[in-house]
Amino acid sequence: MPQAKLTDRFGRTVNYVRLSVTDRCDFRCVYCMAEDMTFLPRQQVLTLEEIARLARNFVALGTEKIRLTGGEPLVRKDILELVREVGTYGLRDFAMTTNGSQLPTMAEKLRKAGLHRLNISLDSLDSEKFRSITRTGNLQQVLDGIDAARDAGFRGIKLNTVVMKGRNDEEIPELIEFARRKQVDISFIEEMPLGEISEHDRGLALCTSEEVRDIIRQRHELIPVAKDSGGPARYYQMPDSDVRVGFISPHSHNFCSTCNRVRVTVEGRLLLCLGNEHSVDLRRVLRGNPVTDDKLQQAIIDAMDLKPERHHFSTNGDVQILRFMNMTGG
Ligand code: SAM
């Protein structure tokens, strides 16, 4: 294992990088994007070679975990080449977050290309509700995608559900039964104020993790999992199942003190915090002349000084961060 070399001003070691491989998506989830999005022109987007170079240099600086995300990573052309390349870097954990729509044809290829784990977003099991939340999504395709991921032999599959009051909060028990049946973990996420949306009022729609736990407890005992994953999710288990139930609660549970991660947008902006705008332009370094790995690594090391101590999300639905989640890399 390489020596950890990325440490910020607060003594936190950064060993987890989320790389966004596209801002584009085949869905338009109501909490994530506006309906009519403009996407980045090609020259502003990092090439797959540039993304791989970034990944390699992060690994040289002690990164042990990489997650590919977006936008929808599986709509990026030739994504398998990137997965194959990053798969050779000896990561302890190599994961992808996807909406699942392309998994029926891609799951097995991803597994063979060296991906370890998949997080699949699933906000509803009702096809009409699913369509209204994703605006363009087809539920059956995603359900088939989940089965394809299981058939391909992926072990650590986790579902992600953003819970919105009056939208899908009534489906929490069903989603839990679905996860138990499929033997996959599930995390419930509080909606974050990223990007300006007009489709719903985020303040009114906020369903806190405490409320979600109360709903689940009407049917199942939830026992906190002792081992801390080191991430923002807090995990629980039900006495009669191996399935873990996670809660990502940016509003009600501050997880900043153990934050070990940074993000890189597909434009090459290194984001030091999900809930702050602090960033460094790595594309400029990548496209500088001459560009050397030393220069790139120094820029990444220097950026650690900008990592803020914590984020402050308010619960009144006000937008605090202008970039949408598809730009941030969820
Ligand atoms: N397209 C992929 C997907 O659907 O999972 C990956 C990108 S998506 C931006 C990553 C995750 O961010 C998804 O689980 C999505 O539900 C979540 N997400 C997007 N916008 C969010 C918001 N405003 N608050 C909380 N979670 C959000």
mmCIF file of C-alpha atoms and ligand atoms in Angstrom:
data_model
loop_
_atom_site.group_PDB
_atom_site.id
_atom_site.type_symbol
_atom_site.label_atom_id
_atom_site.label_comp_id
_atom_site.label_asym_id
_atom_site.label_seq_id
_atom_site.Cartn_x
_atom_site.Cartn_y
_atom_site.Cartn_z
ATOM 1 C CA MET A 1 0.000 0.000 0.000
ATOM 2 C CA PRO A 2 1.306 3.485 -0.786
ATOM 3 C CA GLN A 3 2.019 5.869 2.072
ATOM 4 C CA ALA A 4 -0.899 8.216 2.808
ATOM 5 C CA LYS A 5 0.253 11.652 1.784
ATOM 6 C CA LEU A 6 -2.921 13.669 1.607
ATOM 7 C CA THR A 7 -3.711 15.317 4.906
ATOM 8 C CA ASP A 8 -5.683 18.486 5.439
ATOM 9 C CA ARG A 9 -5.320 21.331 7.995
ATOM 10 C CA PHE A 10 -7.606 19.515 10.411
ATOM 11 C CA GLY A 11 -5.545 16.323 10.448
ATOM 12 C CA ARG A 12 -7.969 14.377 8.291
ATOM 13 C CA THR A 13 -6.428 11.918 5.843
ATOM 14 C CA VAL A 14 -7.977 11.944 2.399
ATOM 15 C CA ASN A 15 -7.879 8.482 0.845
ATOM 16 C CA TYR A 16 -11.181 8.376 -1.024
ATOM 17 C CA VAL A 17 -11.847 10.094 -4.362
ATOM 18 C CA ARG A 18 -15.078 10.326 -6.272
ATOM 19 C CA LEU A 19 -14.469 10.924 -9.952
ATOM 20 C CA SER A 20 -17.283 12.207 -12.092
ATOM 21 C CA VAL A 21 -16.990 10.851 -15.621
ATOM 22 C CA THR A 22 -19.831 12.838 -17.193
ATOM 23 C CA ASP A 23 -22.383 15.517 -16.329
ATOM 24 C CA ARG A 24 -24.893 13.857 -18.675
ATOM 25 C CA CYS A 25 -27.621 11.503 -17.599
ATOM 26 C CA ASP A 26 -30.505 9.616 -19.169
ATOM 27 C CA PHE A 27 -32.659 10.514 -16.138
ATOM 28 C CA ARG A 28 -33.681 13.953 -14.882
ATOM 29 C CA CYS A 29 -34.353 13.220 -11.196
ATOM 30 C CA VAL A 30 -36.355 16.055 -9.680
ATOM 31 C CA TYR A 31 -33.981 16.590 -6.732
ATOM 32 C CA CYS A 32 -30.861 16.439 -8.877
ATOM 33 C CA MET A 33 -31.470 18.432 -12.047
ATOM 34 C CA ALA A 34 -33.658 21.028 -13.629
ATOM 35 C CA GLU A 35 -35.867 19.670 -16.389
ATOM 36 C CA ASP A 36 -34.060 21.422 -19.220
ATOM 37 C CA MET A 37 -30.403 21.106 -18.448
ATOM 38 C CA THR A 38 -27.585 22.389 -20.600
ATOM 39 C CA PHE A 39 -24.647 20.030 -20.581
ATOM 40 C CA LEU A 40 -20.970 20.841 -20.954
ATOM 41 C CA PRO A 41 -19.367 21.176 -24.369
ATOM 42 C CA ARG A 42 -16.950 18.361 -25.139
ATOM 43 C CA GLN A 43 -13.729 20.395 -24.902
ATOM 44 C CA GLN A 44 -14.501 21.301 -21.296
ATOM 45 C CA VAL A 45 -14.898 17.658 -20.350
ATOM 46 C CA LEU A 46 -11.867 15.621 -19.305
ATOM 47 C CA THR A 47 -10.908 12.827 -21.666
ATOM 48 C CA LEU A 48 -10.883 9.276 -20.327
ATOM 49 C CA GLU A 49 -7.077 9.389 -20.455
ATOM 50 C CA GLU A 50 -7.074 12.558 -18.331
ATOM 51 C CA ILE A 51 -9.445 10.970 -15.811
ATOM 52 C CA ALA A 52 -7.239 7.867 -15.639
ATOM 53 C CA ARG A 53 -4.164 10.026 -15.149
ATOM 54 C CA LEU A 54 -5.860 11.816 -12.273
ATOM 55 C CA ALA A 55 -6.861 8.493 -10.737
ATOM 56 C CA ARG A 56 -3.321 7.134 -11.033
ATOM 57 C CA ASN A 57 -1.854 10.191 -9.355
ATOM 58 C CA PHE A 58 -4.376 10.114 -6.544
ATOM 59 C CA VAL A 59 -3.430 6.478 -5.968
ATOM 60 C CA ALA A 60 0.236 7.492 -5.862
ATOM 61 C CA LEU A 61 -0.793 9.905 -3.082
ATOM 62 C CA GLY A 62 -2.391 7.214 -0.958
ATOM 63 C CA THR A 63 -5.913 6.963 -2.363
ATOM 64 C CA GLU A 64 -7.308 3.524 -1.576
ATOM 65 C CA LYS A 65 -10.865 3.969 -2.735
ATOM 66 C CA ILE A 66 -12.256 5.373 -5.973
ATOM 67 C CA ARG A 67 -15.870 5.739 -6.956
ATOM 68 C CA LEU A 68 -16.892 6.588 -10.522
ATOM 69 C CA THR A 69 -20.014 8.678 -10.704
ATOM 70 C CA GLY A 70 -21.714 11.453 -12.672
ATOM 71 C CA GLY A 71 -24.180 12.338 -14.199
ATOM 72 C CA GLU A 72 -24.734 8.758 -15.211
ATOM 73 C CA PRO A 73 -21.343 7.055 -15.596
ATOM 74 C CA LEU A 74 -22.738 4.346 -17.863
ATOM 75 C CA VAL A 75 -23.766 6.831 -20.561
ATOM 76 C CA ARG A 76 -20.131 7.872 -21.034
ATOM 77 C CA LYS A 77 -18.804 6.300 -24.219
ATOM 78 C CA ASP A 78 -16.045 3.760 -23.647
ATOM 79 C CA ILE A 79 -16.524 3.810 -19.879
ATOM 80 C CA LEU A 80 -15.418 0.165 -19.758
ATOM 81 C CA GLU A 81 -11.938 1.184 -20.921
ATOM 82 C CA LEU A 82 -11.630 3.513 -17.940
ATOM 83 C CA VAL A 83 -12.931 0.861 -15.559
ATOM 84 C CA ARG A 84 -10.439 -1.638 -16.973
ATOM 85 C CA GLU A 85 -7.567 0.830 -16.560
ATOM 86 C CA VAL A 86 -8.444 1.996 -13.032
ATOM 87 C CA GLY A 87 -9.066 -1.642 -12.127
ATOM 88 C CA THR A 88 -5.322 -2.269 -12.499
ATOM 89 C CA TYR A 89 -4.343 0.343 -9.868
ATOM 90 C CA GLY A 90 -4.606 -2.053 -6.921
ATOM 91 C CA LEU A 91 -7.389 -0.190 -5.103
ATOM 92 C CA ARG A 92 -8.804 -1.562 -1.876
ATOM 93 C CA ASP A 93 -12.243 -0.478 -3.078
ATOM 94 C CA PHE A 94 -13.367 0.416 -6.586
ATOM 95 C CA ALA A 95 -17.043 1.324 -6.896
ATOM 96 C CA MET A 96 -19.564 3.038 -9.137
ATOM 97 C CA THR A 97 -22.810 4.888 -8.487
ATOM 98 C CA THR A 98 -25.371 4.376 -11.235
ATOM 99 C CA ASN A 99 -29.064 4.777 -11.891
ATOM 100 C CA GLY A 100 -29.055 1.158 -13.084
ATOM 101 C CA SER A 101 -30.702 1.754 -16.450
ATOM 102 C CA GLN A 102 -27.767 0.368 -18.461
ATOM 103 C CA LEU A 103 -26.945 -2.486 -16.100
ATOM 104 C CA PRO A 104 -28.952 -5.151 -17.954
ATOM 105 C CA THR A 105 -26.290 -5.055 -20.677
ATOM 106 C CA MET A 106 -23.363 -3.638 -18.707
ATOM 107 C CA ALA A 107 -23.289 -5.385 -15.317
ATOM 108 C CA GLU A 108 -21.316 -8.428 -16.371
ATOM 109 C CA LYS A 109 -18.882 -6.368 -18.452
ATOM 110 C CA LEU A 110 -18.252 -4.074 -15.485
ATOM 111 C CA ARG A 111 -17.583 -6.996 -13.213
ATOM 112 C CA LYS A 112 -15.161 -8.521 -15.706
ATOM 113 C CA ALA A 113 -13.470 -5.146 -16.176
ATOM 114 C CA GLY A 114 -12.544 -5.127 -12.491
ATOM 115 C CA LEU A 115 -15.199 -3.049 -10.730
ATOM 116 C CA HIS A 116 -15.759 -4.219 -7.129
ATOM 117 C CA ARG A 117 -19.040 -2.669 -6.031
ATOM 118 C CA LEU A 118 -22.179 -0.930 -7.274
ATOM 119 C CA ASN A 119 -24.500 1.616 -5.702
ATOM 120 C CA ILE A 120 -27.787 1.741 -7.569
ATOM 121 C CA SER A 121 -30.286 4.549 -7.099
ATOM 122 C CA LEU A 122 -33.886 3.458 -6.584
ATOM 123 C CA ASP A 123 -36.460 5.932 -5.302
ATOM 124 C CA SER A 124 -39.688 4.045 -5.981
ATOM 125 C CA LEU A 125 -41.060 0.620 -6.793
ATOM 126 C CA ASP A 126 -44.144 2.056 -8.442
ATOM 127 C CA SER A 127 -43.540 2.586 -12.137
ATOM 128 C CA GLU A 128 -45.591 5.782 -12.362
ATOM 129 C CA LYS A 129 -44.009 7.339 -9.299
ATOM 130 C CA PHE A 130 -40.623 6.210 -10.530
ATOM 131 C CA ARG A 131 -41.295 7.967 -13.811
ATOM 132 C CA SER A 132 -42.474 11.138 -12.093
ATOM 133 C CA ILE A 133 -39.380 11.315 -9.847
ATOM 134 C CA THR A 134 -36.858 10.472 -12.579
ATOM 135 C CA ARG A 135 -38.916 12.248 -15.279
ATOM 136 C CA THR A 136 -37.579 9.862 -17.960
ATOM 137 C CA GLY A 137 -36.754 6.603 -16.184
ATOM 138 C CA ASN A 138 -38.207 3.141 -16.768
ATOM 139 C CA LEU A 139 -38.546 1.200 -13.505
ATOM 140 C CA GLN A 140 -38.481 -2.260 -15.095
ATOM 141 C CA GLN A 141 -35.145 -1.517 -16.753
ATOM 142 C CA VAL A 142 -33.648 -0.611 -13.371
ATOM 143 C CA LEU A 143 -35.132 -3.668 -11.648
ATOM 144 C CA ASP A 144 -33.659 -5.812 -14.426
ATOM 145 C CA GLY A 145 -30.390 -3.955 -13.887
ATOM 146 C CA ILE A 146 -30.376 -4.855 -10.189
ATOM 147 C CA ASP A 147 -30.931 -8.520 -11.070
ATOM 148 C CA ALA A 148 -28.201 -8.341 -13.711
ATOM 149 C CA ALA A 149 -25.776 -6.943 -11.125
ATOM 150 C CA ARG A 150 -26.581 -9.798 -8.743
ATOM 151 C CA ASP A 151 -26.280 -12.367 -11.516
ATOM 152 C CA ALA A 152 -22.930 -10.902 -12.533
ATOM 153 C CA GLY A 153 -21.656 -11.759 -9.074
ATOM 154 C CA PHE A 154 -21.403 -8.280 -7.593
ATOM 155 C CA ARG A 155 -21.427 -8.657 -3.839
ATOM 156 C CA GLY A 156 -21.515 -5.222 -2.243
ATOM 157 C CA ILE A 157 -24.625 -3.922 -3.994
ATOM 158 C CA LYS A 158 -26.311 -1.011 -2.255
ATOM 159 C CA LEU A 159 -29.492 0.811 -3.164
ATOM 160 C CA ASN A 160 -29.709 4.576 -2.636
ATOM 161 C CA THR A 161 -33.065 6.193 -1.980
ATOM 162 C CA VAL A 162 -33.573 9.933 -1.635
ATOM 163 C CA VAL A 163 -36.663 10.277 0.545
ATOM 164 C CA MET A 164 -39.129 13.087 -0.131
ATOM 165 C CA LYS A 165 -42.264 13.683 1.899
ATOM 166 C CA GLY A 166 -45.456 13.157 -0.031
ATOM 167 C CA ARG A 167 -43.480 11.607 -2.845
ATOM 168 C CA ASN A 168 -41.968 8.295 -1.823
ATOM 169 C CA ASP A 169 -41.944 8.293 2.007
ATOM 170 C CA GLU A 170 -44.901 5.903 2.002
ATOM 171 C CA GLU A 171 -42.825 3.385 0.086
ATOM 172 C CA ILE A 172 -40.138 3.006 2.760
ATOM 173 C CA PRO A 173 -41.537 -0.303 4.114
ATOM 174 C CA GLU A 174 -41.809 -1.728 0.596
ATOM 175 C CA LEU A 175 -38.288 -0.653 -0.277
ATOM 176 C CA ILE A 176 -37.019 -2.363 2.874
ATOM 177 C CA GLU A 177 -38.833 -5.601 1.952
ATOM 178 C CA PHE A 178 -37.420 -5.362 -1.564
ATOM 179 C CA ALA A 179 -33.862 -4.980 -0.220
ATOM 180 C CA ARG A 180 -34.371 -7.951 2.103
ATOM 181 C CA ARG A 181 -35.729 -10.081 -0.732
ATOM 182 C CA LYS A 182 -32.880 -9.209 -3.069
ATOM 183 C CA GLN A 183 -30.273 -9.412 -0.296
ATOM 184 C CA VAL A 184 -28.858 -5.969 -1.051
ATOM 185 C CA ASP A 185 -28.089 -3.123 1.344
ATOM 186 C CA ILE A 186 -30.100 0.093 1.207
ATOM 187 C CA SER A 187 -29.368 3.670 2.258
ATOM 188 C CA PHE A 188 -31.918 6.396 2.759
ATOM 189 C CA ILE A 189 -30.650 9.885 1.940
ATOM 190 C CA GLU A 190 -31.907 13.277 3.074
ATOM 191 C CA GLU A 191 -32.259 15.607 0.103
ATOM 192 C CA MET A 192 -29.474 18.177 -0.065
ATOM 193 C CA PRO A 193 -29.789 21.759 -1.296
ATOM 194 C CA LEU A 194 -27.566 21.391 -4.361
ATOM 195 C CA GLY A 195 -28.572 23.409 -7.418
ATOM 196 C CA GLU A 196 -31.694 25.508 -7.800
ATOM 197 C CA ILE A 197 -34.846 23.542 -8.555
ATOM 198 C CA SER A 198 -38.447 24.733 -8.917
ATOM 199 C CA GLU A 199 -40.161 21.337 -9.114
ATOM 200 C CA HIS A 200 -40.727 21.048 -5.361
ATOM 201 C CA ASP A 201 -39.989 22.851 -2.115
ATOM 202 C CA ARG A 202 -37.004 21.102 -0.569
ATOM 203 C CA GLY A 203 -37.790 22.471 2.858
ATOM 204 C CA LEU A 204 -41.280 20.955 2.812
ATOM 205 C CA ALA A 205 -40.150 17.692 1.231
ATOM 206 C CA LEU A 206 -37.364 17.021 3.725
ATOM 207 C CA CYS A 207 -37.886 13.678 5.424
ATOM 208 C CA THR A 208 -35.265 13.298 8.132
ATOM 209 C CA SER A 209 -33.432 10.064 8.784
ATOM 210 C CA GLU A 210 -35.029 9.990 12.239
ATOM 211 C CA GLU A 211 -38.464 9.950 10.599
ATOM 212 C CA VAL A 212 -37.400 7.191 8.198
ATOM 213 C CA ARG A 213 -36.051 5.092 11.091
ATOM 214 C CA ASP A 214 -39.333 5.516 12.969
ATOM 215 C CA ILE A 215 -41.252 4.200 9.950
ATOM 216 C CA ILE A 216 -38.978 1.153 9.612
ATOM 217 C CA ARG A 217 -39.143 0.438 13.346
ATOM 218 C CA GLN A 218 -42.883 -0.096 13.073
ATOM 219 C CA ARG A 219 -41.983 -3.436 11.409
ATOM 220 C CA HIS A 220 -38.360 -4.175 12.177
ATOM 221 C CA GLU A 221 -35.967 -3.708 15.025
ATOM 222 C CA LEU A 222 -32.947 -1.673 13.942
ATOM 223 C CA ILE A 223 -29.680 -2.474 15.662
ATOM 224 C CA PRO A 224 -26.807 -0.028 15.107
ATOM 225 C CA VAL A 225 -23.863 -1.672 13.380
ATOM 226 C CA ALA A 226 -20.891 -1.201 15.661
ATOM 227 C CA LYS A 227 -18.219 -1.000 12.975
ATOM 228 C CA ASP A 228 -18.042 2.514 11.569
ATOM 229 C CA SER A 229 -17.702 2.535 7.785
ATOM 230 C CA GLY A 230 -15.801 5.828 8.019
ATOM 231 C CA GLY A 231 -18.296 7.366 5.597
ATOM 232 C CA PRO A 232 -21.309 9.609 6.101
ATOM 233 C CA ALA A 233 -23.795 6.746 6.373
ATOM 234 C CA ARG A 234 -24.808 5.318 9.738
ATOM 235 C CA TYR A 235 -25.698 1.647 9.423
ATOM 236 C CA TYR A 236 -28.217 -0.565 11.160
ATOM 237 C CA GLN A 237 -29.165 -4.203 10.861
ATOM 238 C CA MET A 238 -32.386 -6.089 11.389
ATOM 239 C CA PRO A 239 -32.113 -9.127 13.710
ATOM 240 C CA ASP A 240 -33.287 -11.603 11.052
ATOM 241 C CA SER A 241 -31.342 -10.362 8.028
ATOM 242 C CA ASP A 242 -27.786 -9.620 6.846
ATOM 243 C CA VAL A 243 -29.033 -6.591 4.936
ATOM 244 C CA ARG A 244 -27.650 -3.296 6.201
ATOM 245 C CA VAL A 245 -29.821 -0.210 6.310
ATOM 246 C CA GLY A 246 -27.897 3.045 6.041
ATOM 247 C CA PHE A 247 -28.882 6.635 6.688
ATOM 248 C CA ILE A 248 -27.135 9.563 5.072
ATOM 249 C CA SER A 249 -28.244 12.599 6.986
ATOM 250 C CA PRO A 250 -26.446 15.751 5.897
ATOM 251 C CA HIS A 251 -29.024 17.861 7.751
ATOM 252 C CA SER A 252 -29.421 16.018 11.002
ATOM 253 C CA HIS A 253 -26.055 14.328 11.444
ATOM 254 C CA ASN A 254 -22.846 16.134 10.803
ATOM 255 C CA PHE A 255 -20.245 13.719 9.497
ATOM 256 C CA CYS A 256 -17.547 16.233 8.587
ATOM 257 C CA SER A 257 -15.040 15.427 11.338
ATOM 258 C CA THR A 258 -14.289 12.037 9.790
ATOM 259 C CA CYS A 259 -14.503 13.181 6.167
ATOM 260 C CA ASN A 260 -11.886 11.329 4.141
ATOM 261 C CA ARG A 261 -13.017 12.225 0.643
ATOM 262 C CA VAL A 262 -12.760 14.698 -2.192
ATOM 263 C CA ARG A 263 -14.503 14.871 -5.549
ATOM 264 C CA VAL A 264 -13.364 15.724 -9.044
ATOM 265 C CA THR A 265 -15.956 17.049 -11.478
ATOM 266 C CA VAL A 266 -15.816 16.005 -15.109
ATOM 267 C CA GLU A 267 -14.376 19.460 -15.863
ATOM 268 C CA GLY A 268 -11.464 18.607 -13.619
ATOM 269 C CA ARG A 269 -12.501 20.798 -10.714
ATOM 270 C CA LEU A 270 -11.247 19.272 -7.479
ATOM 271 C CA LEU A 271 -14.019 19.854 -4.923
ATOM 272 C CA LEU A 272 -12.827 19.735 -1.360
ATOM 273 C CA CYS A 273 -16.294 19.543 0.218
ATOM 274 C CA LEU A 274 -19.750 18.517 -0.975
ATOM 275 C CA GLY A 275 -21.364 21.454 0.806
ATOM 276 C CA ASN A 276 -18.874 24.230 0.009
ATOM 277 C CA GLU A 277 -17.597 25.796 -3.189
ATOM 278 C CA HIS A 278 -13.840 25.475 -2.421
ATOM 279 C CA SER A 279 -12.172 24.008 -5.489
ATOM 280 C CA VAL A 280 -8.991 23.804 -7.540
ATOM 281 C CA ASP A 281 -8.812 23.630 -11.330
ATOM 282 C CA LEU A 282 -6.904 20.433 -12.088
ATOM 283 C CA ARG A 283 -7.798 20.553 -15.779
ATOM 284 C CA ARG A 284 -5.568 23.607 -16.129
ATOM 285 C CA VAL A 285 -2.718 21.612 -14.611
ATOM 286 C CA LEU A 286 -3.526 18.534 -16.728
ATOM 287 C CA ARG A 287 -3.534 20.584 -19.924
ATOM 288 C CA GLY A 288 -0.542 22.746 -18.974
ATOM 289 C CA ASN A 289 2.638 22.474 -20.950
ATOM 290 C CA PRO A 290 4.587 20.545 -19.911
ATOM 291 C CA VAL A 291 2.430 18.528 -17.587
ATOM 292 C CA THR A 292 4.226 16.164 -15.283
ATOM 293 C CA ASP A 293 2.900 13.791 -12.652
ATOM 294 C CA ASP A 294 4.962 15.709 -10.067
ATOM 295 C CA LYS A 295 3.176 18.946 -10.928
ATOM 296 C CA LEU A 296 -0.187 17.280 -10.777
ATOM 297 C CA GLN A 297 0.537 15.634 -7.432
ATOM 298 C CA GLN A 298 1.828 18.911 -5.987
ATOM 299 C CA ALA A 299 -1.380 20.684 -7.060
ATOM 300 C CA ILE A 300 -3.432 17.980 -5.329
ATOM 301 C CA ILE A 301 -1.310 18.130 -2.160
ATOM 302 C CA ASP A 302 -1.567 21.954 -2.065
ATOM 303 C CA ALA A 303 -5.344 21.775 -2.530
ATOM 304 C CA MET A 304 -5.721 19.936 0.791
ATOM 305 C CA ASP A 305 -5.172 23.270 2.590
ATOM 306 C CA LEU A 306 -8.479 24.445 1.139
ATOM 307 C CA LYS A 307 -10.585 21.634 2.564
ATOM 308 C CA PRO A 308 -13.121 23.339 4.846
ATOM 309 C CA GLU A 309 -13.746 22.061 8.336
ATOM 310 C CA ARG A 310 -17.418 21.389 7.707
ATOM 311 C CA HIS A 311 -20.514 22.184 5.671
ATOM 312 C CA HIS A 312 -23.647 23.968 6.857
ATOM 313 C CA PHE A 313 -26.849 22.901 5.134
ATOM 314 C CA SER A 314 -29.966 24.733 6.246
ATOM 315 C CA THR A 315 -33.279 22.885 6.276
ATOM 316 C CA ASN A 316 -35.457 25.639 4.847
ATOM 317 C CA GLY A 317 -34.856 24.547 1.274
ATOM 318 C CA ASP A 318 -32.707 27.567 0.374
ATOM 319 C CA VAL A 319 -30.068 26.873 -2.234
ATOM 320 C CA GLN A 320 -26.627 27.198 -0.756
ATOM 321 C CA ILE A 321 -24.629 25.454 -3.424
ATOM 322 C CA LEU A 322 -25.303 26.509 -6.973
ATOM 323 C CA ARG A 323 -23.967 23.446 -8.722
ATOM 324 C CA PHE A 324 -26.351 20.556 -9.289
ATOM 325 C CA MET A 325 -25.524 17.092 -8.024
ATOM 326 C CA ASN A 326 -24.928 15.897 -11.605
ATOM 327 C CA MET A 327 -22.073 18.432 -11.777
ATOM 328 C CA THR A 328 -20.810 17.651 -8.298
ATOM 329 C CA GLY A 329 -20.589 13.921 -8.852
ATOM 330 C CA GLY A 330 -22.869 12.232 -6.326
HETATM 331 N N1 SAM B 1 -26.606 8.728 -12.082
HETATM 332 C C1 SAM B 1 -26.099 8.025 -10.958
HETATM 333 C C2 SAM B 1 -27.225 7.683 -10.000
HETATM 334 O O1 SAM B 1 -28.376 7.951 -10.303
HETATM 335 O O2 SAM B 1 -26.948 7.109 -8.942
HETATM 336 C C3 SAM B 1 -24.937 8.690 -10.236
HETATM 337 C C4 SAM B 1 -25.001 10.151 -9.990
HETATM 338 S S1 SAM B 1 -26.241 10.668 -8.853
HETATM 339 C C5 SAM B 1 -25.937 12.407 -8.838
HETATM 340 C C6 SAM B 1 -25.599 10.062 -7.331
HETATM 341 C C7 SAM B 1 -26.523 10.052 -6.151
HETATM 342 O O3 SAM B 1 -26.794 11.365 -5.764
HETATM 343 C C8 SAM B 1 -27.843 9.374 -6.402
HETATM 344 O O4 SAM B 1 -28.038 8.368 -5.438
HETATM 345 C C9 SAM B 1 -28.837 10.484 -6.207
HETATM 346 O O5 SAM B 1 -30.011 9.991 -5.682
HETATM 347 C C10 SAM B 1 -28.108 11.418 -5.273
HETATM 348 N N2 SAM B 1 -28.578 12.814 -5.315
HETATM 349 C C11 SAM B 1 -28.680 13.619 -6.382
HETATM 350 N N3 SAM B 1 -29.123 14.862 -6.022
HETATM 351 C C12 SAM B 1 -29.292 14.823 -4.689
HETATM 352 C C13 SAM B 1 -29.728 15.778 -3.713
HETATM 353 N N4 SAM B 1 -30.073 17.024 -4.055
HETATM 354 N N5 SAM B 1 -29.763 15.385 -2.428
HETATM 355 C C14 SAM B 1 -29.412 14.117 -2.058
HETATM 356 N N6 SAM B 1 -28.989 13.185 -2.924
HETATM 357 C C15 SAM B 1 -28.931 13.522 -4.226
#
